[in-house]
CSV table of C-alpha atoms and ligand atoms in Angstrom, one decimal:
chain,number,residue,atom,x,y,z
A,1,MET,CA,-14.2,-2.7,-11.0
A,2,SER,CA,-10.9,-0.9,-10.8
A,3,LEU,CA,-8.7,-1.5,-7.8
A,4,VAL,CA,-9.1,2.2,-6.7
A,5,ALA,CA,-12.9,1.8,-6.7
A,6,LEU,CA,-12.7,-1.5,-4.9
A,7,LEU,CA,-10.4,-0.1,-2.2
A,8,ASP,CA,-12.7,2.9,-1.9
A,9,ASP,CA,-15.7,0.6,-1.4
A,10,ALA,CA,-13.8,-1.4,1.2
A,11,GLY,CA,-12.8,1.8,3.0
A,12,LEU,CA,-9.2,0.7,3.5
A,13,THR,CA,-7.0,3.2,5.3
A,14,GLY,CA,-3.2,3.0,5.9
A,15,ARG,CA,-2.4,0.5,8.6
A,16,GLY,CA,0.9,2.3,9.4
A,17,GLY,CA,-0.8,4.7,11.7
A,18,ALA,CA,-1.7,7.7,9.6
A,19,ARG,CA,-5.1,6.3,8.5
A,20,PHE,CA,-5.1,8.0,5.1
A,21,PRO,CA,-7.5,6.3,2.6
A,22,THR,CA,-5.4,3.9,0.5
A,23,SER,CA,-7.6,4.4,-2.6
A,24,ILE,CA,-6.7,8.1,-2.7
A,25,LYS,CA,-3.0,7.4,-2.4
A,26,LEU,CA,-3.3,4.7,-5.1
A,27,LYS,CA,-5.2,6.9,-7.5
A,28,SER,CA,-2.5,9.6,-7.5
A,29,ALA,CA,0.2,6.9,-7.7
A,30,LEU,CA,-1.4,5.5,-10.8
A,31,GLU,CA,-1.6,8.9,-12.4
A,32,THR,CA,2.1,9.6,-11.8
A,33,GLY,CA,3.3,6.0,-12.5
A,34,ALA,CA,4.8,5.9,-9.0
A,35,ASP,CA,7.0,3.2,-7.7
A,36,LEU,CA,6.0,1.3,-4.5
A,37,ILE,CA,7.8,1.0,-1.3
A,38,VAL,CA,6.3,-1.7,1.0
A,39,ASN,CA,7.3,-0.6,4.4
A,40,ALA,CA,7.9,-3.6,6.6
A,41,CYS,CA,10.0,-1.8,9.2
A,42,ASP,CA,7.6,-1.9,12.1
A,43,GLY,CA,9.0,1.6,12.8
A,44,GLU,CA,7.0,2.3,15.9
A,45,ILE,CA,8.2,1.0,19.2
A,46,GLY,CA,6.2,-2.0,20.4
A,47,VAL,CA,4.9,-2.9,16.9
A,48,HIS,CA,5.7,-6.3,15.4
A,49,LYS,CA,2.9,-6.8,12.9
A,50,ASP,CA,4.8,-6.1,9.7
A,51,ALA,CA,7.3,-8.8,10.7
A,52,LEU,CA,4.4,-11.2,11.2
A,53,VAL,CA,2.8,-10.4,7.8
A,54,VAL,CA,6.1,-11.0,6.1
A,55,ALA,CA,6.7,-14.2,8.0
A,56,GLU,CA,3.2,-15.7,7.5
A,57,HIS,CA,1.6,-14.1,4.5
A,58,LEU,CA,4.4,-13.3,2.1
A,59,ASP,CA,2.7,-14.8,-1.0
A,60,ALA,CA,-0.4,-12.7,-0.4
A,61,LEU,CA,1.7,-9.7,0.4
A,62,GLN,CA,3.7,-10.0,-2.9
A,63,HIS,CA,0.4,-10.4,-4.8
A,64,GLY,CA,-0.8,-7.2,-3.2
A,65,ALA,CA,2.3,-5.3,-4.2
A,66,ASP,CA,2.1,-6.6,-7.7
A,67,LEU,CA,-1.5,-5.2,-7.9
A,68,LEU,CA,-0.3,-1.8,-6.9
A,69,ALA,CA,2.9,-1.1,-8.9
A,70,ARG,CA,5.2,-2.4,-11.5
A,71,ARG,CA,8.4,-1.5,-9.6
A,72,VAL,CA,8.4,-2.5,-5.9
A,73,GLN,CA,11.0,-2.1,-3.2
A,74,TRP,CA,10.8,-3.8,0.2
A,75,ALA,CA,11.9,-1.7,3.1
A,76,ALA,CA,13.1,-3.6,6.2
A,77,HIS,CA,15.5,-2.9,9.0
A,78,ARG,CA,19.0,-3.9,8.2
A,79,GLY,CA,20.0,-7.2,9.8
A,80,SER,CA,16.4,-8.1,10.8
A,81,ALA,CA,14.7,-11.5,10.2
A,82,THR,CA,12.2,-9.7,8.0
A,83,GLU,CA,15.0,-8.5,5.8
A,84,ARG,CA,16.4,-12.0,5.5
A,85,ARG,CA,13.0,-13.4,4.6
A,86,LEU,CA,12.4,-10.8,1.9
A,87,ARG,CA,15.8,-11.5,0.4
A,88,ASN,CA,15.3,-15.2,0.5
A,89,ALA,CA,12.1,-14.7,-1.5
A,90,GLY,CA,14.2,-12.9,-4.2
A,91,LEU,CA,12.7,-9.5,-3.5
A,92,ARG,CA,14.4,-6.1,-3.9
A,93,VAL,CA,15.2,-5.0,-0.4
A,94,LEU,CA,15.8,-1.5,0.7
A,95,PRO,CA,17.8,-1.9,3.9
A,96,VAL,CA,16.8,0.7,6.5
A,97,PRO,CA,19.0,1.7,9.5
A,98,SER,CA,17.1,0.8,12.7
A,99,ARG,CA,16.5,4.4,13.8
A,100,TYR,CA,13.0,5.6,14.7
A,101,VAL,CA,12.5,8.1,12.0
A,102,ALA,CA,14.4,6.3,9.3
A,103,SER,CA,11.3,4.4,8.2
A,104,GLU,CA,9.2,7.6,8.0
A,105,GLU,CA,7.7,8.0,4.5
A,106,SER,CA,9.9,10.7,3.1
A,107,ALA,CA,13.0,9.2,4.8
A,108,LEU,CA,12.4,6.0,2.9
A,109,VAL,CA,11.9,7.9,-0.4
A,110,SER,CA,15.2,9.8,0.3
A,111,LEU,CA,17.0,6.5,1.0
A,112,LEU,CA,15.6,4.9,-2.2
A,113,HIS,CA,17.1,7.7,-4.2
A,114,GLY,CA,20.5,7.4,-2.7
A,115,GLY,CA,20.1,10.0,0.0
A,116,ARG,CA,20.1,9.5,3.8
A,117,ALA,CA,17.3,7.8,5.6
A,118,ARG,CA,16.1,11.1,7.0
A,119,PRO,CA,12.8,12.9,6.5
A,120,ILE,CA,12.8,15.6,3.8
A,121,MET,CA,11.2,19.0,4.3
A,122,ARG,CA,8.6,19.4,1.7
A,123,GLN,CA,5.6,21.5,0.7
A,124,ALA,CA,3.8,18.9,-1.3
A,125,PRO,CA,3.1,15.3,-0.4
A,126,ILE,CA,6.3,13.3,-0.9
A,127,SER,CA,4.3,10.7,-3.0
A,128,THR,CA,4.3,13.2,-5.9
A,129,GLY,CA,8.1,13.2,-6.1
A,130,GLY,CA,10.2,16.4,-6.3
A,131,LYS,CA,13.7,17.2,-5.2
A,132,ASP,CA,15.6,16.8,-2.0
A,133,ALA,CA,17.9,19.4,-0.4
A,134,GLN,CA,20.9,18.2,-2.4
A,135,GLY,CA,18.9,18.7,-5.6
A,136,ARG,CA,18.4,14.9,-6.2
A,137,ARG,CA,15.3,14.2,-8.3
A,138,LEU,CA,12.9,12.1,-6.5
A,139,ARG,CA,10.6,9.9,-8.5
A,140,PRO,CA,6.9,9.8,-7.4
A,141,THR,CA,6.8,7.0,-4.8
A,142,LEU,CA,3.9,5.4,-3.1
A,143,VAL,CA,4.8,4.2,0.4
A,144,LEU,CA,2.5,1.7,2.1
A,145,ASN,CA,2.8,-0.2,5.3
A,146,ALA,CA,3.1,-4.0,4.9
A,147,GLU,CA,-0.2,-4.8,6.6
A,148,THR,CA,-1.9,-2.3,4.2
A,149,VAL,CA,-0.5,-4.1,1.2
A,150,TRP,CA,-1.6,-7.5,2.6
A,151,ARG,CA,-5.1,-6.1,3.1
A,152,VAL,CA,-5.2,-4.9,-0.5
A,153,SER,CA,-4.5,-8.4,-1.7
A,154,GLN,CA,-7.2,-9.8,0.7
A,155,ILE,CA,-9.8,-7.2,-0.6
A,156,GLU,CA,-9.0,-8.1,-4.2
A,157,ARG,CA,-9.5,-11.8,-3.3
A,158,HIS,CA,-12.5,-11.7,-1.0
A,159,GLY,CA,-14.2,-8.4,-1.9
A,160,ALA,CA,-15.1,-5.2,-0.2
A,161,ALA,CA,-18.1,-6.7,1.6
A,162,TRP,CA,-16.0,-9.3,3.2
A,163,PHE,CA,-13.6,-6.6,4.4
A,164,ARG,CA,-16.5,-4.5,5.8
A,165,GLY,CA,-17.7,-7.5,7.7
A,166,TYR,CA,-15.0,-6.6,10.2
A,167,GLY,CA,-14.6,-3.4,12.2
A,168,THR,CA,-17.1,-0.6,12.3
A,169,ALA,CA,-18.7,1.4,9.5
A,170,GLU,CA,-16.3,4.3,10.1
A,171,GLU,CA,-13.2,2.1,10.7
A,172,PRO,CA,-13.8,-1.0,8.6
A,173,GLY,CA,-11.7,-4.1,8.2
A,174,PRO,CA,-9.6,-6.5,10.1
A,175,ARG,CA,-6.6,-5.0,11.9
A,176,LEU,CA,-3.5,-6.4,13.6
A,177,VAL,CA,-2.8,-5.4,17.1
A,178,THR,CA,0.5,-5.9,18.9
A,179,MET,CA,0.2,-6.6,22.6
A,180,GLY,CA,3.2,-6.1,24.9
A,181,GLY,CA,4.5,-5.0,28.2
A,182,ASN,CA,3.2,-6.6,31.4
A,183,VAL,CA,1.2,-9.4,29.7
A,184,ASP,CA,1.6,-13.2,29.8
A,185,ARG,CA,1.2,-13.7,26.1
A,186,PRO,CA,2.8,-10.8,24.2
A,187,GLY,CA,2.4,-10.9,20.4
A,188,VAL,CA,0.4,-9.9,17.4
A,189,TYR,CA,-3.4,-10.5,17.5
A,190,ASP,CA,-6.0,-10.4,14.8
A,191,SER,CA,-8.5,-7.8,15.8
A,192,GLU,CA,-10.8,-5.1,14.5
A,193,ALA,CA,-12.2,-1.7,15.5
A,194,GLY,CA,-15.2,-1.9,17.8
A,195,VAL,CA,-14.1,-4.7,20.1
A,196,PRO,CA,-13.9,-4.1,23.8
A,197,MET,CA,-10.3,-3.5,24.9
A,198,ARG,CA,-11.0,-5.9,27.7
A,199,ASP,CA,-11.0,-8.7,25.0
A,200,LEU,CA,-7.6,-7.7,23.9
A,201,LEU,CA,-6.2,-7.4,27.4
A,202,GLU,CA,-7.6,-10.8,28.4
A,203,ALA,CA,-6.4,-12.5,25.2
A,204,ALA,CA,-2.9,-11.3,26.0
A,205,GLY,CA,-3.2,-12.3,29.6
A,206,ALA,CA,-3.1,-8.9,31.2
A,207,VAL,CA,-4.1,-8.9,34.9
A,208,ASP,CA,-2.3,-6.2,36.6
A,209,VAL,CA,-2.8,-2.9,34.7
A,210,ARG,CA,-1.8,0.5,36.0
A,211,GLY,CA,-2.0,2.0,32.6
A,212,VAL,CA,-2.0,1.2,28.9
A,213,GLY,CA,0.1,3.0,26.3
A,214,ILE,CA,-1.4,3.0,22.8
A,215,SER,CA,0.6,3.3,19.5
A,216,GLY,CA,4.0,3.8,21.0
A,217,MET,CA,5.6,7.2,20.7
A,218,SER,CA,3.0,8.4,18.3
A,219,GLY,CA,0.1,7.7,20.7
A,220,GLY,CA,-0.7,8.2,24.3
A,221,TRP,CA,-2.0,6.7,27.5
A,222,LEU,CA,-5.1,5.3,29.3
A,223,ARG,CA,-5.4,4.5,33.0
A,224,GLY,CA,-6.0,0.9,33.8
A,225,ARG,CA,-9.6,1.3,34.7
A,226,ASP,CA,-10.4,3.2,31.6
A,227,ALA,CA,-8.5,0.6,29.4
A,228,TRP,CA,-10.7,-2.2,30.8
A,229,ALA,CA,-13.8,-0.2,29.9
A,230,ALA,CA,-12.8,1.4,26.6
A,231,THR,CA,-13.7,0.3,23.0
A,232,TRP,CA,-10.8,-0.4,20.7
A,233,SER,CA,-11.3,2.1,17.9
A,234,ASP,CA,-10.3,5.7,17.1
A,235,ALA,CA,-13.9,6.8,18.1
A,236,GLY,CA,-13.6,4.8,21.3
A,237,LEU,CA,-10.2,6.3,22.2
A,238,ALA,CA,-11.1,9.9,21.1
A,239,PRO,CA,-12.3,10.9,24.6
A,240,TYR,CA,-8.7,10.2,25.7
A,241,GLY,CA,-7.2,12.2,22.9
A,242,ILE,CA,-5.3,9.3,21.4
A,243,PRO,CA,-5.7,7.3,18.2
A,244,THR,CA,-5.3,3.5,17.8
A,245,GLY,CA,-2.5,4.5,15.4
A,246,THR,CA,-0.1,1.7,14.7
A,247,GLY,CA,-2.1,-0.7,16.8
A,248,ALA,CA,0.5,-1.2,19.6
A,249,VAL,CA,-0.8,-1.8,23.1
A,250,HIS,CA,1.7,-1.6,25.9
A,251,VAL,CA,0.6,-2.6,29.4
A,252,LEU,CA,2.2,-1.0,32.3
A,253,GLY,CA,1.8,-3.0,35.5
A,254,ARG,CA,1.3,-1.7,39.0
A,255,SER,CA,4.9,-2.3,39.9
A,256,ALA,CA,6.2,0.0,37.1
A,257,CYS,CA,6.6,3.7,37.7
A,258,PRO,CA,4.8,5.5,34.9
A,259,VAL,CA,6.9,8.7,35.4
A,260,ASP,CA,10.1,6.7,35.1
A,261,HIS,CA,8.7,5.0,32.0
A,262,LEU,CA,7.9,8.3,30.4
A,263,ALA,CA,11.3,9.6,31.2
A,264,GLN,CA,13.0,6.5,29.7
A,265,ILE,CA,11.0,6.8,26.5
A,266,ALA,CA,11.6,10.5,26.1
A,267,THR,CA,15.3,10.0,26.6
A,268,PHE,CA,15.2,7.3,23.9
A,269,ALA,CA,13.3,9.7,21.7
A,270,ALA,CA,15.9,12.4,22.3
A,271,GLY,CA,18.5,10.0,20.8
A,272,GLU,CA,16.3,9.1,17.9
A,273,SER,CA,15.5,12.6,16.6
A,274,ALA,CA,17.2,12.8,13.2
A,275,GLY,CA,19.1,15.8,14.4
A,276,GLN,CA,18.0,17.9,11.4
A,277,CYS,CA,15.4,20.4,12.7
A,278,GLY,CA,16.3,22.7,15.6
A,279,PRO,CA,13.0,22.7,17.5
A,280,CYS,CA,13.1,18.9,17.6
A,281,MET,CA,16.9,18.4,18.0
A,282,PHE,CA,16.9,20.7,21.1
A,283,GLY,CA,13.3,20.6,22.2
A,284,VAL,CA,13.0,16.8,22.7
A,285,PRO,CA,16.3,16.5,24.8
A,286,ALA,CA,15.2,19.5,26.9
A,287,VAL,CA,11.8,17.7,27.6
A,288,ALA,CA,13.6,14.4,28.3
A,289,SER,CA,16.0,16.0,30.8
A,290,GLN,CA,13.2,17.6,32.7
A,291,LEU,CA,11.3,14.3,32.8
A,292,GLU,CA,14.4,12.5,34.1
A,293,ARG,CA,14.6,15.0,36.9
A,294,LEU,CA,10.9,14.6,37.6
A,295,ALA,CA,11.3,10.8,37.7
A,296,ASP,CA,14.1,11.3,40.2
A,297,GLY,CA,11.9,13.5,42.3
A,298,VAL,CA,14.1,16.5,42.0
A,299,LEU,CA,12.1,18.7,39.5
A,300,PRO,CA,10.8,21.9,41.3
A,301,ALA,CA,7.1,22.2,40.8
A,302,GLU,CA,7.5,25.6,39.1
A,303,GLU,CA,9.4,23.9,36.2
A,304,MET,CA,6.2,22.0,35.2
A,305,LEU,CA,5.1,25.1,33.4
A,306,ASP,CA,8.4,25.2,31.4
A,307,LEU,CA,7.9,21.5,30.6
A,308,HIS,CA,4.4,22.1,29.3
A,309,HIS,CA,5.5,25.1,27.4
A,310,ARG,CA,8.3,23.1,25.7
A,311,LEU,CA,5.8,20.3,24.9
A,312,GLY,CA,3.5,22.9,23.3
A,313,MET,CA,6.4,24.2,21.2
A,314,LEU,CA,7.2,20.8,19.6
A,315,PRO,CA,4.2,20.1,17.2
A,316,GLY,CA,4.3,21.3,13.6
A,317,ARG,CA,7.9,22.5,13.8
A,318,GLY,CA,9.8,19.7,12.2
A,319,ALA,CA,10.3,18.1,8.8
A,320,CYS,CA,8.4,15.1,10.1
A,321,ARG,CA,5.7,14.5,12.7
A,322,PHE,CA,8.1,12.9,15.2
A,323,PRO,CA,8.2,15.9,17.6
A,324,ASP,CA,4.4,16.1,17.3
A,325,GLY,CA,4.1,12.5,18.4
A,326,VAL,CA,6.6,12.9,21.3
A,327,SER,CA,4.7,15.9,22.5
A,328,ARG,CA,1.3,14.2,22.5
A,329,PHE,CA,2.8,11.0,24.0
A,330,VAL,CA,4.4,12.9,26.9
A,331,ALA,CA,1.5,15.3,27.5
A,332,SER,CA,-0.9,12.4,27.5
A,333,GLY,CA,1.3,10.5,30.0
A,334,LEU,CA,1.5,13.5,32.4
A,335,ARG,CA,-2.3,14.0,32.2
A,336,THR,CA,-3.1,10.3,32.7
A,337,PHE,CA,-0.7,9.7,35.5
A,338,SER,CA,-1.2,13.1,37.2
A,339,ALA,CA,-1.4,11.5,40.7
A,340,GLU,CA,2.0,9.8,40.2
A,341,VAL,CA,3.4,13.1,38.8
A,342,ASP,CA,2.2,15.0,41.8
A,343,ALA,CA,3.8,12.5,44.1
A,344,HIS,CA,7.1,12.9,42.2
A,345,LEU,CA,6.9,16.7,42.6
A,346,ALA,CA,6.5,16.1,46.3
A,347,GLY,CA,9.6,14.0,46.1
A,348,GLU,CA,7.7,10.8,46.8
A,349,CYS,CA,7.1,8.3,44.1
A,350,VAL,CA,3.7,6.6,44.5
A,351,LEU,CA,5.4,3.2,44.1
A,352,MET,CA,7.8,3.9,47.0
A,353,GLN,CA,4.7,4.8,49.1
A,354,GLU,CA,2.9,1.7,48.0
A,355,ARG,CA,5.9,-0.5,48.8
A,356,ALA,CA,6.2,1.1,52.1
A,357,GLY,CA,2.5,0.6,52.7
A,358,ALA,CA,2.7,-3.1,51.8
A,359,THR,CA,5.4,-3.8,54.4
A,360,ARG,CA,3.8,-1.8,57.1
B,1,MET,CA,2.3,30.8,-5.8
B,2,ARG,CA,-0.1,31.3,-2.9
B,3,ARG,CA,-1.3,34.9,-3.2
B,4,ASP,CA,-4.7,36.4,-2.3
B,5,LYS,CA,-6.4,39.5,-3.5
B,6,ARG,CA,-4.6,41.8,-1.1
B,7,GLY,CA,-1.3,40.7,-2.6
B,8,GLU,CA,-0.1,38.6,0.3
B,9,ASP,CA,2.2,35.7,0.4
B,10,GLU,CA,2.8,33.0,2.9
B,11,VAL,CA,6.4,32.5,4.1
B,12,VAL,CA,7.3,29.0,5.3
B,13,VAL,CA,10.3,27.9,7.3
B,14,ASP,CA,12.4,25.0,6.0
B,15,ARG,CA,13.1,23.4,9.4
B,16,VAL,CA,16.0,21.3,8.1
B,17,ALA,CA,17.8,24.3,6.5
B,18,CYS,CA,17.2,26.8,9.4
B,19,THR,CA,20.3,27.3,11.5
B,20,ALA,CA,18.8,29.7,14.1
B,21,HIS,CA,20.5,32.9,12.8
B,22,GLY,CA,17.5,34.8,14.0
B,23,VAL,CA,17.8,37.3,11.1
B,24,CYS,CA,14.2,36.7,10.3
B,25,SER,CA,13.1,38.0,13.7
B,26,VAL,CA,15.0,41.2,13.3
B,27,VAL,CA,14.0,41.8,9.6
B,28,SER,CA,10.3,41.2,10.5
B,29,ASN,CA,10.5,43.5,13.4
B,30,GLY,CA,9.7,40.7,15.8
B,31,ALA,CA,6.7,39.4,13.9
B,32,ILE,CA,8.7,36.1,13.7
B,33,GLU,CA,9.3,35.2,17.3
B,34,LEU,CA,12.2,32.9,18.3
B,35,ASP,CA,12.0,30.1,20.7
B,36,GLU,CA,14.4,29.5,23.6
B,37,PHE,CA,16.9,27.8,21.2
B,38,GLY,CA,16.8,30.7,18.7
B,39,TYR,CA,14.5,29.0,16.1
B,40,PRO,CA,11.5,30.8,14.6
B,41,VAL,CA,8.3,29.8,16.4
B,42,PRO,CA,5.7,30.1,13.6
B,43,SER,CA,6.2,27.6,10.7
B,44,ARG,CA,4.2,29.8,8.3
B,45,LEU,CA,3.4,33.5,8.3
B,46,THR,CA,1.3,35.5,5.9
B,47,MET,CA,2.5,39.0,5.0
B,48,GLY,CA,2.5,41.5,2.2
B,49,ARG,CA,4.3,40.2,-1.0
B,50,ARG,CA,7.0,42.7,-0.8
B,51,ASP,CA,7.8,42.1,2.8
B,52,ALA,CA,7.7,38.3,2.1
B,53,ARG,CA,10.3,38.7,-0.7
B,54,GLU,CA,12.5,40.9,1.4
B,55,LEU,CA,12.4,38.4,4.3
B,56,VAL,CA,13.1,35.4,2.1
B,57,ALA,CA,16.1,37.2,0.6
B,58,GLN,CA,17.6,38.0,4.0
B,59,CYS,CA,17.7,34.6,5.5
B,60,PRO,CA,21.4,33.6,5.5
B,61,ALA,CA,20.5,29.9,5.5
B,62,ARG,CA,18.0,30.2,2.6
B,63,ALA,CA,15.6,28.5,5.0
B,64,LEU,CA,12.6,30.8,4.2
B,65,LEU,CA,10.5,30.0,1.2
B,66,ILE,CA,7.3,31.4,-0.3
B,67,ALA,CA,4.6,28.8,0.0
B,68,ARG,CA,3.6,26.9,-3.1
B,69,ASP,CA,0.1,25.8,-3.7
B,70,ARG,CA,-0.5,22.1,-3.2
C,401,LIG,S1,11.4,16.7,13.1
C,401,LIG,FE1,13.0,15.7,14.3
C,401,LIG,S2,13.0,13.6,13.6
C,401,LIG,FE2,11.8,14.8,12.1
C,401,LIG,S3,13.3,15.3,10.5
C,401,LIG,FE3,13.3,17.0,11.9
C,401,LIG,S4,14.9,16.5,13.4
C,401,LIG,FE4,14.4,14.6,12.3
C,402,LIG,S1,16.9,33.9,9.4
C,402,LIG,FE1,16.7,31.9,8.4
C,402,LIG,S2,18.2,30.6,9.5
C,402,LIG,FE2,17.9,32.4,10.7
C,402,LIG,S3,16.3,31.8,12.2
C,402,LIG,FE3,15.3,32.8,10.5
C,402,LIG,S4,14.7,31.2,9.2
C,402,LIG,FE4,16.3,30.3,10.6
């Protein structure tokens, strides 16, 4: 059986967050003789799984890459332990600046061709090649996340049925989950779609859970009580409007102010926008500054309309999906923590009230 | 070239190239609205082929393109 058919049987989808069927990507890559970039950047905040795959499964990972393409480049953040490990193994490393969008698919392709590590505006999928804004010719390039490539090698070794023994029929296969935030045992866990989120939270030693952020800036939020009851899968999280995405789970404890947290992340995001596309370059900082004022309890309630309008203007208006992710992440946070948001609008942070209540 | 029976084309905005000149809004008689920062709101807009060509030619940043089929 061909590798494409095998991956199709297994139902492998990209483990970098986008969940596109790997078999379809590979099929077009084989037709165009595409190069492969193995993306080991862990580009999403709170995700550490690619680092773990490189540290613990490098042989299998290399085997997977060899199955997929003749020419392979290994993308890792410059100066990271992952970069060192890849170099020590004699692999061709593509050092990536540690900026959020630098490890986006088209940014990596641009970097590989001597351009900057910034997303490229395109009308056709970047995997088919083309030209960048400077007229540089881009070879067809297949970009796959490191965990995805590792799964390819596992599927080749153990078969599609083995792979489908994990997860659900719609979201098959084992998956890595990175647990972080207010937990006793942060780290990368072996998991699969369909398990209760309670199992993940308990494994990581979460006790005090005000809310749970899923998939970093490309995901969204759940309230603590919903997180304890939810099922870990795209289907299970669909009612909350968020995907499992990159598989990061960030626990926010009761002593953390969620509004402050949202403002901090949005401010970080404002600095990470690649500064290429106006709606993102100006829209994200505008959102961040309103959130900062909300967190400080000085945003007039009337301005919430502006904030929501600005969030609504972000999606679909950049060369990459970064503004779309930020918009969804912030909107989800405002919805999930509406009680805390209302308290901030009233000039009283819930946490301040709780602390005052505890000492009374 | 994306083109239907009525002879229409789809114009797309190259977000990296666009420098918020706003000419597109004027040339399209406001069909292309601008956001608070001066950037076009829609990312694609369908219009008659001749209008599309005219619009594309007027953008000083060459940020407007006729959509290609995938
Ligand atoms: S949408 Fe934002 S992050 Fe993406 S390329 Fe444009 S400016 Fe950069
Ligand atoms: S005319 Fe061109 S550069 Fe100016 S706003 Fe429209 S698309 Fe952008």
